[in-house]
Coordinates of C-alpha atoms and ligand atoms in Angstrom, one line a residue:
M1 CA 232.7 -9.0 0.6
T2 CA 235.1 -11.0 2.8
S3 CA 239.3 -11.0 2.6
S4 CA 239.4 -15.1 2.2
Q5 CA 237.8 -15.0 -1.2
D6 CA 240.0 -15.3 -4.2
K7 CA 241.5 -11.4 -5.8
V8 CA 240.7 -10.8 -9.4
V9 CA 243.1 -8.9 -10.3
I10 CA 241.6 -5.5 -12.5
F11 CA 244.2 -5.1 -15.6
D12 CA 243.6 -2.0 -17.5
T13 CA 243.8 -0.9 -20.4
T14 CA 242.2 2.0 -21.8
L15 CA 245.6 2.8 -22.1
R16 CA 246.7 0.3 -24.3
D17 CA 243.6 -0.9 -26.8
G18 CA 240.9 0.8 -26.6
E19 CA 243.4 4.1 -27.2
Q20 CA 243.9 2.1 -30.3
S21 CA 240.3 2.3 -31.4
P22 CA 240.1 4.2 -34.7
G23 CA 239.5 8.2 -33.7
A24 CA 239.3 7.7 -29.7
T25 CA 243.4 8.9 -29.8
M26 CA 243.9 10.6 -26.6
T27 CA 246.5 13.7 -25.6
H28 CA 249.5 13.4 -23.4
D29 CA 248.2 15.3 -20.9
E30 CA 244.4 12.9 -20.9
K31 CA 246.5 9.7 -21.1
L32 CA 248.5 11.1 -17.9
E33 CA 245.7 12.5 -16.0
I34 CA 242.9 8.8 -17.3
A35 CA 246.4 6.8 -15.7
G36 CA 245.8 8.7 -12.1
L37 CA 241.8 8.1 -11.8
L38 CA 242.6 4.5 -12.6
D39 CA 245.8 4.1 -9.9
E40 CA 243.6 5.5 -7.6
M41 CA 239.8 3.3 -8.5
G42 CA 242.4 0.9 -7.1
V43 CA 243.5 -0.4 -11.0
D44 CA 246.0 -3.4 -10.0
I45 CA 247.7 -3.0 -13.7
I46 CA 247.6 -0.2 -15.5
E47 CA 249.3 -0.9 -19.8
A48 CA 250.0 2.9 -20.1
G49 CA 250.8 1.9 -24.3
F50 CA 253.1 0.3 -26.8
P51 CA 255.8 2.4 -26.5
I52 CA 257.7 1.6 -30.2
A53 CA 254.7 2.4 -32.0
S54 CA 255.6 6.3 -31.5
E55 CA 257.4 8.8 -29.2
G56 CA 253.9 10.5 -28.3
D57 CA 253.4 6.8 -26.7
F58 CA 256.9 6.3 -25.2
N59 CA 256.3 9.2 -23.7
A60 CA 253.5 8.5 -22.8
V61 CA 254.4 5.5 -20.8
S62 CA 256.5 7.3 -19.1
E63 CA 255.6 10.0 -18.1
I64 CA 252.6 7.6 -15.9
S65 CA 255.1 5.3 -15.2
K66 CA 256.8 8.3 -13.1
N67 CA 253.7 9.2 -11.9
S68 CA 252.6 5.9 -10.2
V69 CA 251.3 5.4 -7.0
N70 CA 249.5 1.7 -6.7
S71 CA 249.5 0.3 -9.5
V72 CA 251.5 -2.0 -12.1
I73 CA 252.5 0.5 -15.2
C74 CA 252.8 -2.0 -18.0
G75 CA 254.0 -2.0 -21.7
L76 CA 253.1 -3.4 -24.7
A77 CA 255.7 -5.0 -27.0
R78 CA 256.0 -7.5 -29.9
A79 CA 258.1 -9.9 -30.2
Q80 CA 261.1 -8.0 -31.1
I81 CA 264.4 -7.1 -28.2
G82 CA 264.5 -3.5 -30.0
D83 CA 260.5 -3.4 -29.0
I84 CA 260.9 -5.0 -25.8
D85 CA 263.9 -2.7 -24.9
R86 CA 262.1 0.7 -25.7
C87 CA 259.0 -0.8 -23.2
W88 CA 261.8 -1.4 -20.8
E89 CA 263.5 2.4 -21.3
A90 CA 259.6 3.4 -20.4
V91 CA 258.5 0.9 -17.7
K92 CA 261.3 1.0 -15.6
H93 CA 260.7 4.2 -14.2
A94 CA 257.5 3.2 -12.8
A95 CA 257.5 1.7 -8.8
K96 CA 256.3 -1.6 -10.2
P97 CA 256.8 -2.3 -13.9
R98 CA 255.8 -4.9 -16.1
I99 CA 257.0 -5.6 -19.6
H100 CA 253.8 -7.5 -21.7
T101 CA 255.2 -8.8 -24.6
F102 CA 252.8 -10.9 -27.6
I103 CA 253.0 -13.1 -31.1
G104 CA 250.3 -14.0 -33.0
T105 CA 249.9 -17.8 -32.6
S106 CA 246.8 -19.2 -34.5
P107 CA 248.0 -20.0 -38.2
L108 CA 246.8 -17.3 -39.8
H109 CA 248.8 -15.0 -37.1
R110 CA 251.7 -17.3 -38.2
A111 CA 251.6 -16.8 -41.5
I112 CA 252.2 -13.0 -41.2
P113 CA 255.8 -13.1 -39.4
N114 CA 256.2 -16.5 -41.9
L115 CA 257.2 -18.7 -38.7
T116 CA 257.5 -22.4 -38.7
K117 CA 256.0 -23.3 -35.5
D118 CA 260.1 -24.5 -34.3
E119 CA 261.2 -20.5 -35.2
M120 CA 258.0 -19.3 -33.3
A121 CA 258.5 -21.4 -30.1
E122 CA 262.3 -20.7 -30.1
R123 CA 261.6 -16.8 -30.5
I124 CA 259.2 -17.0 -27.5
E125 CA 261.7 -18.2 -25.8
Q126 CA 264.3 -15.3 -26.7
T127 CA 261.8 -12.6 -26.3
V128 CA 260.4 -13.8 -23.0
S129 CA 264.0 -14.9 -22.1
H130 CA 265.2 -11.2 -22.4
A131 CA 262.3 -9.3 -20.8
R132 CA 263.0 -11.4 -17.9
N133 CA 266.1 -10.6 -18.1
L134 CA 265.6 -6.7 -17.8
C135 CA 262.4 -6.6 -15.7
D136 CA 261.0 -9.5 -12.4
N137 CA 257.4 -8.8 -14.0
V138 CA 257.0 -10.3 -17.3
Q139 CA 252.8 -11.6 -19.2
W140 CA 253.1 -12.9 -22.3
S141 CA 250.2 -13.2 -24.5
P142 CA 249.8 -15.4 -27.3
M143 CA 247.7 -13.5 -29.9
D144 CA 245.0 -15.5 -31.3
A145 CA 245.1 -18.0 -28.6
T146 CA 241.4 -18.9 -28.7
R147 CA 242.1 -19.6 -33.3
T148 CA 245.0 -21.6 -31.9
E149 CA 245.8 -25.2 -32.3
F150 CA 245.2 -26.1 -28.7
D151 CA 248.2 -28.2 -28.7
Y152 CA 250.3 -26.0 -30.0
L153 CA 249.1 -23.2 -27.7
C154 CA 250.4 -25.6 -24.7
R155 CA 253.6 -25.6 -26.3
T156 CA 254.1 -22.3 -26.3
V157 CA 252.6 -21.6 -22.6
E158 CA 254.4 -23.4 -21.4
I159 CA 257.9 -22.6 -23.5
A160 CA 256.9 -18.9 -22.0
I161 CA 256.6 -19.9 -18.6
K162 CA 259.7 -21.7 -18.9
A163 CA 260.9 -18.2 -19.7
G164 CA 260.0 -16.2 -16.4
A165 CA 256.7 -15.3 -17.7
S166 CA 254.9 -14.9 -14.1
T167 CA 251.5 -13.7 -16.1
I168 CA 249.8 -16.0 -18.9
N169 CA 247.3 -14.1 -20.8
I170 CA 245.3 -15.8 -23.4
P171 CA 243.4 -13.0 -25.7
D172 CA 240.5 -13.7 -27.3
T173 CA 241.7 -11.0 -30.1
V174 CA 239.2 -11.0 -32.5
G175 CA 236.1 -12.2 -30.1
Y176 CA 235.5 -15.1 -31.7
T177 CA 235.3 -17.4 -28.1
A178 CA 231.9 -18.3 -26.3
P179 CA 231.3 -18.9 -22.6
R180 CA 231.9 -22.4 -21.7
E181 CA 234.2 -22.3 -23.7
S182 CA 236.0 -19.7 -23.0
A183 CA 236.1 -21.4 -19.4
E184 CA 237.3 -25.0 -21.3
L185 CA 240.2 -23.3 -23.1
I186 CA 241.2 -22.2 -19.5
R187 CA 240.4 -25.3 -16.8
R188 CA 242.4 -27.6 -19.3
L189 CA 245.2 -25.3 -19.9
I190 CA 245.9 -25.1 -16.4
E191 CA 245.4 -28.6 -16.2
M192 CA 247.3 -29.9 -18.9
V193 CA 250.5 -26.4 -19.3
P194 CA 253.8 -28.2 -16.4
G195 CA 253.9 -25.0 -13.7
A196 CA 250.7 -23.5 -15.0
D197 CA 250.0 -23.8 -11.2
E198 CA 253.0 -20.5 -10.9
V199 CA 251.6 -18.6 -12.6
I200 CA 248.5 -16.4 -13.1
F201 CA 245.8 -16.8 -16.2
A202 CA 244.6 -13.7 -17.1
T203 CA 242.0 -13.1 -19.8
H204 CA 241.6 -10.7 -22.8
C205 CA 238.1 -10.9 -24.8
H206 CA 236.9 -8.7 -27.3
N207 CA 233.1 -8.1 -28.1
D208 CA 232.4 -8.8 -31.3
L209 CA 230.2 -11.4 -30.6
G210 CA 228.6 -9.0 -27.3
M211 CA 230.4 -12.1 -24.9
A212 CA 232.7 -10.6 -23.9
T213 CA 232.0 -9.8 -20.3
A214 CA 230.2 -13.7 -19.8
N215 CA 233.7 -14.9 -21.2
S216 CA 235.8 -12.7 -19.1
L217 CA 233.8 -14.7 -15.7
A218 CA 233.7 -17.9 -17.3
A219 CA 237.5 -17.4 -17.7
V220 CA 237.5 -16.6 -13.8
E221 CA 235.2 -19.2 -12.8
A222 CA 237.5 -21.9 -14.3
G223 CA 240.5 -20.1 -13.0
A224 CA 241.9 -17.1 -14.3
R225 CA 243.2 -15.0 -11.9
Q226 CA 243.4 -11.4 -14.3
I227 CA 240.5 -10.0 -16.2
E228 CA 241.9 -7.1 -18.6
C229 CA 239.1 -4.8 -19.9
T230 CA 238.8 -0.9 -20.7
I231 CA 236.7 2.0 -19.0
N232 CA 233.2 1.9 -21.2
G233 CA 234.6 -1.2 -23.1
L234 CA 236.9 0.5 -25.3
G235 CA 238.3 -0.7 -28.0
E236 CA 239.1 -1.6 -31.7
R237 CA 235.7 -2.9 -33.8
A238 CA 233.3 -4.0 -30.7
G239 CA 235.8 -2.4 -28.3
N240 CA 237.0 -4.6 -25.2
T241 CA 236.0 -6.2 -22.3
A242 CA 234.0 -3.5 -19.9
L243 CA 235.4 -2.8 -16.5
E244 CA 232.7 -1.8 -14.9
E245 CA 230.8 -4.4 -15.8
V246 CA 232.7 -7.6 -14.9
V247 CA 233.7 -5.9 -11.4
M248 CA 229.9 -5.0 -10.6
A249 CA 229.1 -8.1 -11.8
M250 CA 232.0 -9.9 -9.2
K251 CA 230.3 -7.0 -6.7
V252 CA 226.2 -7.4 -7.1
R253 CA 226.3 -11.2 -7.8
N254 CA 229.7 -12.5 -5.2
D255 CA 226.5 -15.2 -3.9
I256 CA 228.1 -16.8 -7.2
M257 CA 230.9 -15.2 -8.5
P258 CA 232.7 -15.2 -5.1
F259 CA 235.8 -13.0 -5.6
Q260 CA 237.3 -10.2 -4.4
T261 CA 239.0 -7.0 -6.7
G262 CA 240.6 -3.9 -5.7
I263 CA 238.2 -1.7 -7.1
D264 CA 236.6 1.8 -5.7
T265 CA 233.0 1.4 -7.3
T266 CA 232.2 4.9 -6.5
K267 CA 234.5 6.3 -9.4
L268 CA 233.4 4.1 -12.3
M269 CA 231.2 6.8 -13.1
N270 CA 233.4 9.7 -13.3
I271 CA 236.0 8.1 -14.6
S272 CA 233.7 6.5 -17.3
R273 CA 232.7 10.1 -18.4
R274 CA 236.5 11.4 -18.5
V275 CA 237.0 8.7 -20.9
A276 CA 233.8 9.3 -23.0
S277 CA 235.0 12.7 -23.3
V278 CA 238.6 12.6 -24.2
S279 CA 238.1 9.6 -26.2
G280 CA 235.3 11.1 -27.4
F281 CA 233.2 7.4 -27.9
A282 CA 229.6 8.8 -26.0
V283 CA 228.0 5.8 -23.8
Q284 CA 225.3 4.5 -25.2
F285 CA 222.2 5.3 -23.0
N286 CA 221.3 1.7 -22.4
K287 CA 225.4 0.5 -21.6
A288 CA 225.1 -1.5 -18.3
I289 CA 226.2 0.4 -15.4
V290 CA 227.2 3.7 -16.5
G291 CA 225.0 4.1 -19.3
K292 CA 222.8 7.3 -18.7
N293 CA 219.3 4.6 -18.3
A294 CA 221.3 2.4 -16.2
F295 CA 219.6 3.2 -13.0
A296 CA 216.7 5.4 -14.3
H297 CA 212.9 4.2 -13.8
E298 CA 211.4 5.9 -16.3
S299 CA 207.8 3.6 -16.2
G300 CA 204.5 4.3 -13.8
I301 CA 205.2 0.7 -12.7
H302 CA 208.8 1.2 -12.5
Q303 CA 208.7 4.5 -10.9
D304 CA 205.9 3.0 -8.0
G305 CA 207.5 0.8 -7.2
M306 CA 210.6 2.1 -7.1
L307 CA 208.9 4.7 -4.7
K308 CA 208.1 1.6 -2.3
N309 CA 210.4 -0.1 -2.8
A310 CA 214.1 0.6 -4.1
E311 CA 214.7 -2.7 -4.3
T312 CA 211.8 -3.8 -6.6
F313 CA 214.0 -2.7 -9.6
E314 CA 217.0 -2.0 -9.2
I315 CA 219.9 -4.6 -8.1
M316 CA 222.4 -1.8 -7.3
R317 CA 222.0 1.5 -5.4
P318 CA 223.0 4.5 -7.6
E319 CA 225.7 5.4 -4.7
D320 CA 227.9 2.2 -5.9
V321 CA 228.9 3.3 -9.1
G322 CA 229.5 7.7 -8.2
L323 CA 225.6 8.3 -9.1
A324 CA 224.7 11.2 -7.0
G325 CA 221.7 10.7 -5.8
T326 CA 219.0 13.1 -7.3
S327 CA 220.2 16.0 -6.4
L328 CA 219.0 20.3 -7.2
P329 CA 220.0 21.8 -10.6
L330 CA 221.8 25.0 -10.4
G331 CA 220.5 28.5 -11.9
K332 CA 221.8 32.0 -12.1
H333 CA 221.8 33.0 -8.5
S334 CA 224.3 29.5 -7.9
G335 CA 227.6 31.1 -6.9
R336 CA 230.9 29.7 -7.4
A337 CA 231.5 28.1 -4.3
A338 CA 228.1 26.1 -4.8
L339 CA 229.4 25.7 -8.2
R340 CA 233.1 24.5 -6.8
A341 CA 231.2 22.3 -4.5
K342 CA 228.5 20.5 -7.9
L343 CA 231.9 19.5 -9.7
E344 CA 233.6 18.2 -6.7
D345 CA 230.5 15.8 -6.7
L346 CA 230.2 15.2 -10.5
G347 CA 234.1 14.9 -10.2
F348 CA 235.9 17.9 -11.1
E349 CA 238.2 18.8 -9.0
L350 CA 239.9 21.9 -10.5
G351 CA 241.9 24.5 -10.0
D352 CA 241.4 28.1 -9.1
N353 CA 241.7 29.2 -12.5
Q354 CA 240.0 26.9 -14.2
L355 CA 236.4 27.3 -11.8
K356 CA 237.0 31.0 -12.8
D357 CA 236.8 29.1 -17.0
V358 CA 234.4 27.2 -16.1
F359 CA 232.2 30.1 -14.5
V360 CA 231.9 32.0 -16.4
R361 CA 230.8 29.6 -18.8
F362 CA 228.1 28.7 -16.3
K363 CA 226.6 31.7 -15.7
E364 CA 226.2 32.5 -19.6
L365 CA 224.5 29.1 -19.8
A366 CA 222.4 29.5 -16.8
D367 CA 221.3 33.3 -18.4
R368 CA 219.9 30.7 -21.5
K369 CA 218.5 28.3 -19.3
K370 CA 216.2 28.3 -16.1
E371 CA 217.9 25.1 -14.6
V372 CA 221.2 23.4 -15.1
F373 CA 221.4 20.2 -14.1
D374 CA 224.1 17.3 -13.4
D375 CA 224.4 16.4 -16.7
D376 CA 224.7 20.0 -18.7
L377 CA 227.6 20.8 -15.8
I378 CA 229.4 17.1 -17.1
A379 CA 229.0 18.6 -20.7
L380 CA 230.3 22.5 -19.9
M381 CA 233.2 20.2 -18.5
R382 CA 233.5 18.2 -21.2
T383 CA 234.4 21.5 -23.9
S384 CA 236.5 23.5 -21.6
S385 CA 239.7 24.1 -20.6
D386 CA 240.7 22.1 -24.3
P387 CA 244.2 23.7 -24.8
A388 CA 243.4 22.5 -28.8
N389 CA 241.2 24.9 -28.8
D390 CA 243.5 27.3 -29.4
H391 CA 244.1 27.9 -33.9
L392 CA 240.7 28.6 -35.0
K393 CA 238.2 30.6 -32.2
I394 CA 234.4 30.8 -34.1
V395 CA 233.3 34.6 -32.9
S396 CA 230.2 35.0 -34.3
L397 CA 227.4 32.6 -36.1
R398 CA 224.2 34.4 -37.4
V399 CA 222.0 31.4 -39.4
Q400 CA 219.3 32.2 -41.7
C401 CA 216.7 28.7 -42.0
G402 CA 213.6 27.8 -42.3
T403 CA 211.1 26.2 -45.3
E404 CA 212.8 28.2 -48.0
G405 CA 216.3 26.5 -48.4
P406 CA 219.4 26.9 -49.2
Q407 CA 220.8 28.0 -46.5
K408 CA 222.7 30.7 -45.1
A409 CA 225.8 31.2 -42.5
D410 CA 227.6 34.1 -41.7
L411 CA 230.9 33.9 -39.7
V412 CA 233.2 35.7 -38.2
M413 CA 236.4 33.5 -37.3
S414 CA 239.9 33.9 -35.5
V415 CA 242.6 32.3 -37.3
D416 CA 245.1 32.6 -35.0
G417 CA 244.3 35.5 -33.4
I418 CA 242.7 37.1 -37.1
E419 CA 239.6 37.5 -37.7
H420 CA 237.6 36.8 -41.2
T421 CA 234.4 37.0 -41.9
T422 CA 232.1 34.5 -44.6
S423 CA 229.0 34.2 -45.8
Q424 CA 227.8 30.4 -46.8
T425 CA 225.1 28.6 -47.9
G426 CA 224.1 25.4 -47.6
D427 CA 221.6 22.7 -47.3
G428 CA 220.3 23.1 -43.9
P429 CA 221.8 24.7 -41.0
V430 CA 224.6 23.0 -40.1
D431 CA 225.8 22.5 -44.3
A432 CA 225.9 26.1 -44.4
T433 CA 227.6 26.8 -41.1
F434 CA 230.5 23.5 -41.7
N435 CA 231.0 25.0 -45.7
A436 CA 231.4 28.6 -44.0
V437 CA 234.2 27.7 -41.4
K438 CA 235.9 25.6 -44.2
A439 CA 236.1 28.6 -46.4
L440 CA 237.7 30.3 -43.7
F441 CA 240.0 27.7 -43.2
P442 CA 240.7 25.5 -46.6
H443 CA 241.2 21.3 -45.5
G444 CA 241.0 18.6 -47.2
A445 CA 239.9 16.6 -43.4
K446 CA 236.1 13.9 -43.9
L447 CA 234.1 14.4 -41.5
Q448 CA 233.5 11.1 -41.2
V449 CA 230.8 11.0 -38.3
Y450 CA 228.3 14.2 -36.8
Q451 CA 226.1 12.7 -34.1
V452 CA 223.6 15.4 -31.6
Q453 CA 222.6 14.8 -28.5
A454 CA 220.1 16.1 -26.4
V455 CA 221.7 16.9 -22.7
T456 CA 218.3 16.8 -20.5
E457 CA 214.5 17.1 -21.2
G458 CA 212.7 20.3 -21.9
T459 CA 212.8 22.7 -25.7
D460 CA 215.6 24.8 -23.7
A461 CA 217.9 21.6 -23.4
Q462 CA 222.0 21.4 -24.4
A463 CA 223.1 19.7 -27.2
T464 CA 226.0 18.2 -27.2
V465 CA 227.3 17.2 -30.9
S466 CA 230.6 15.2 -31.6
V467 CA 232.1 15.1 -35.1
R468 CA 235.0 12.9 -35.7
M469 CA 237.2 14.0 -38.8
E470 CA 239.8 12.0 -40.7
E471 CA 242.7 13.6 -43.2
D472 CA 245.2 11.3 -44.0
D473 CA 245.1 8.6 -41.7
R474 CA 245.5 11.0 -38.7
I475 CA 241.4 10.8 -36.9
A476 CA 240.1 13.6 -34.2
T477 CA 237.1 14.2 -32.7
G478 CA 235.7 17.4 -31.1
Q479 CA 233.2 17.8 -29.2
S480 CA 230.6 21.3 -27.8
A481 CA 227.6 21.1 -26.4
D482 CA 225.0 24.9 -26.5
T483 CA 221.7 25.4 -25.9
D484 CA 221.5 26.2 -30.2
T485 CA 222.3 22.6 -31.6
V486 CA 224.0 24.7 -34.9
V487 CA 226.1 26.5 -32.5
A488 CA 227.4 23.7 -30.4
S489 CA 228.2 21.9 -34.3
A490 CA 230.6 25.0 -35.3
K491 CA 231.7 24.5 -32.6
A492 CA 232.2 20.5 -32.2
Y493 CA 233.6 21.3 -35.7
V494 CA 236.3 23.7 -35.2
N495 CA 237.4 22.0 -31.9
A496 CA 237.7 18.7 -34.2
L497 CA 239.4 21.3 -37.1
N498 CA 241.9 22.7 -34.1
R499 CA 242.6 19.2 -33.0
L500 CA 244.3 18.7 -36.7
I501 CA 246.1 21.1 -36.6
V502 CA 247.8 20.0 -33.3
R503 CA 248.1 16.1 -34.9
R504 CA 249.6 18.0 -38.1
E505 CA 252.1 19.9 -36.4
K506 CA 253.5 16.5 -34.3
T507 CA 252.8 14.4 -37.4
G508 CA 255.6 10.9 -37.2
T509 CA 255.7 11.5 -32.8
D510 CA 251.5 11.7 -31.9
K511 CA 250.8 9.3 -34.6
A512 CA 251.0 5.4 -34.4
E513 CA 253.5 4.6 -36.9
I514 CA 253.4 0.9 -36.1
S515 CA 250.2 -0.9 -35.6
Y516 CA 251.1 -3.8 -33.2
K517 CA 249.5 -6.4 -35.7
D518 CA 252.6 -5.2 -37.2
V519 CA 254.0 -8.7 -36.2
T520 CA 257.0 -9.6 -38.2
Ligands
KIV601 O1 243.9 -8.3 -28.7 C1 244.6 -9.0 -28.2 O2 245.1 -9.8 -29.1 C2 245.6 -7.7 -27.9 C3 246.9 -8.0 -27.7 C4 247.8 -7.5 -28.2 C5 247.0 -8.9 -26.6 O3 245.4 -6.9 -27.6
ZN602 ZN1 243.0 -7.1 -27.6

């Protein structure tokens, strides 16, 4: 990387477009933590939320703004004066605030607010000017740009530039474009729109056809200088462009994509794990850059080659993305200092009280499992110190299973501090356990997803279980890990219920009241 290379601004929208993904809702504290990690990693702009959507979003954006160090903090607002004012109220606390306002410009999107082309043009002029009167740094997006008539797109972009926007974002809202077309669109806009050379063009791609990374990089080659992306590609439907992919692509193939970013790539792995953990969206094993298998070389030929020369099969080093080299597992004789050091290596900074709690849980695990690997500790960290775990707690669980059904679960569970007991049967041990939880805490939430993964190899491996539950449009995920799959399942289920209870208590604040798609 040389300083003469053009800089590509990294705009992270994990906390807005990513968090909007059904089921990925994060708590206030989790949002703050992720924003801190993004800032530390060198993300130029953090889109922290959509302040008009709910009190919860507003508070998170305000708080992130107050705590920001280097990153610009951006809030999203529809093309409405009230939205823009609310957004400004939240981001104005940041050292470097930005307002991002948008409207859907394609024929399908224009039909929603039922505006003519001229009326929409006028709305763009008014709202961008209004935002610019509040904030020096304004970004404007024509939503569904890739399906907007080119002439009309040029017209609206020109209006936004004249009204004071300094960044023009071109979203491929439905993941419809392809690399050549993505490049062509940016190139033609830069060529044809008066004033285009005075602003930064951004690319914002969704991954519906699996082309988000390629489309973003193609746009950069054509002149875009801001990529909008999320950690792990989190986002609605098939997600957004993955930050780690575009950043590493420009780093590893700097010979053909000579652009620099300000990202400290050694922090990628840690932030990926945190986002997976707080969003409840596990990273697929073969995901580029941050997947569990991305640096694993299992086949004999690969291992032989790797031992002789790592470059045989590796185009980047695990350390470049923050993956510690092979490290020794901990065991039941490992002390608190060793645990702290290992957790720090894995990117977890713990206070003394947190360490105390994790150490107890680590000892319990080490008693059951001879070797505690990095992945075991990561799984352990996912389920510790979750304040949402307070209302319901599994006290004890005994499950009877075997070839003769039905299976039976004897459960003692504390509900707000009072212990209750039940025995329930079910179609399999997990079903019996969930029935027992439901008997002690009746609820109408539907189980949408139930996933089990082995953390490491061997029959004593821990299982991580993720569940997603839905109740009256509120979605909550829960996770847990244990060497006993049924226990992990019970704890994950209870974790999700606890989160739903917290959301119930906060209804009207935590729940999104307005979607960014309500454009009128
Ligand atoms: O995908 C999209 O169009 C968006 C806009 C709000 C920028 O996320
Ligand atoms: Zn989007």
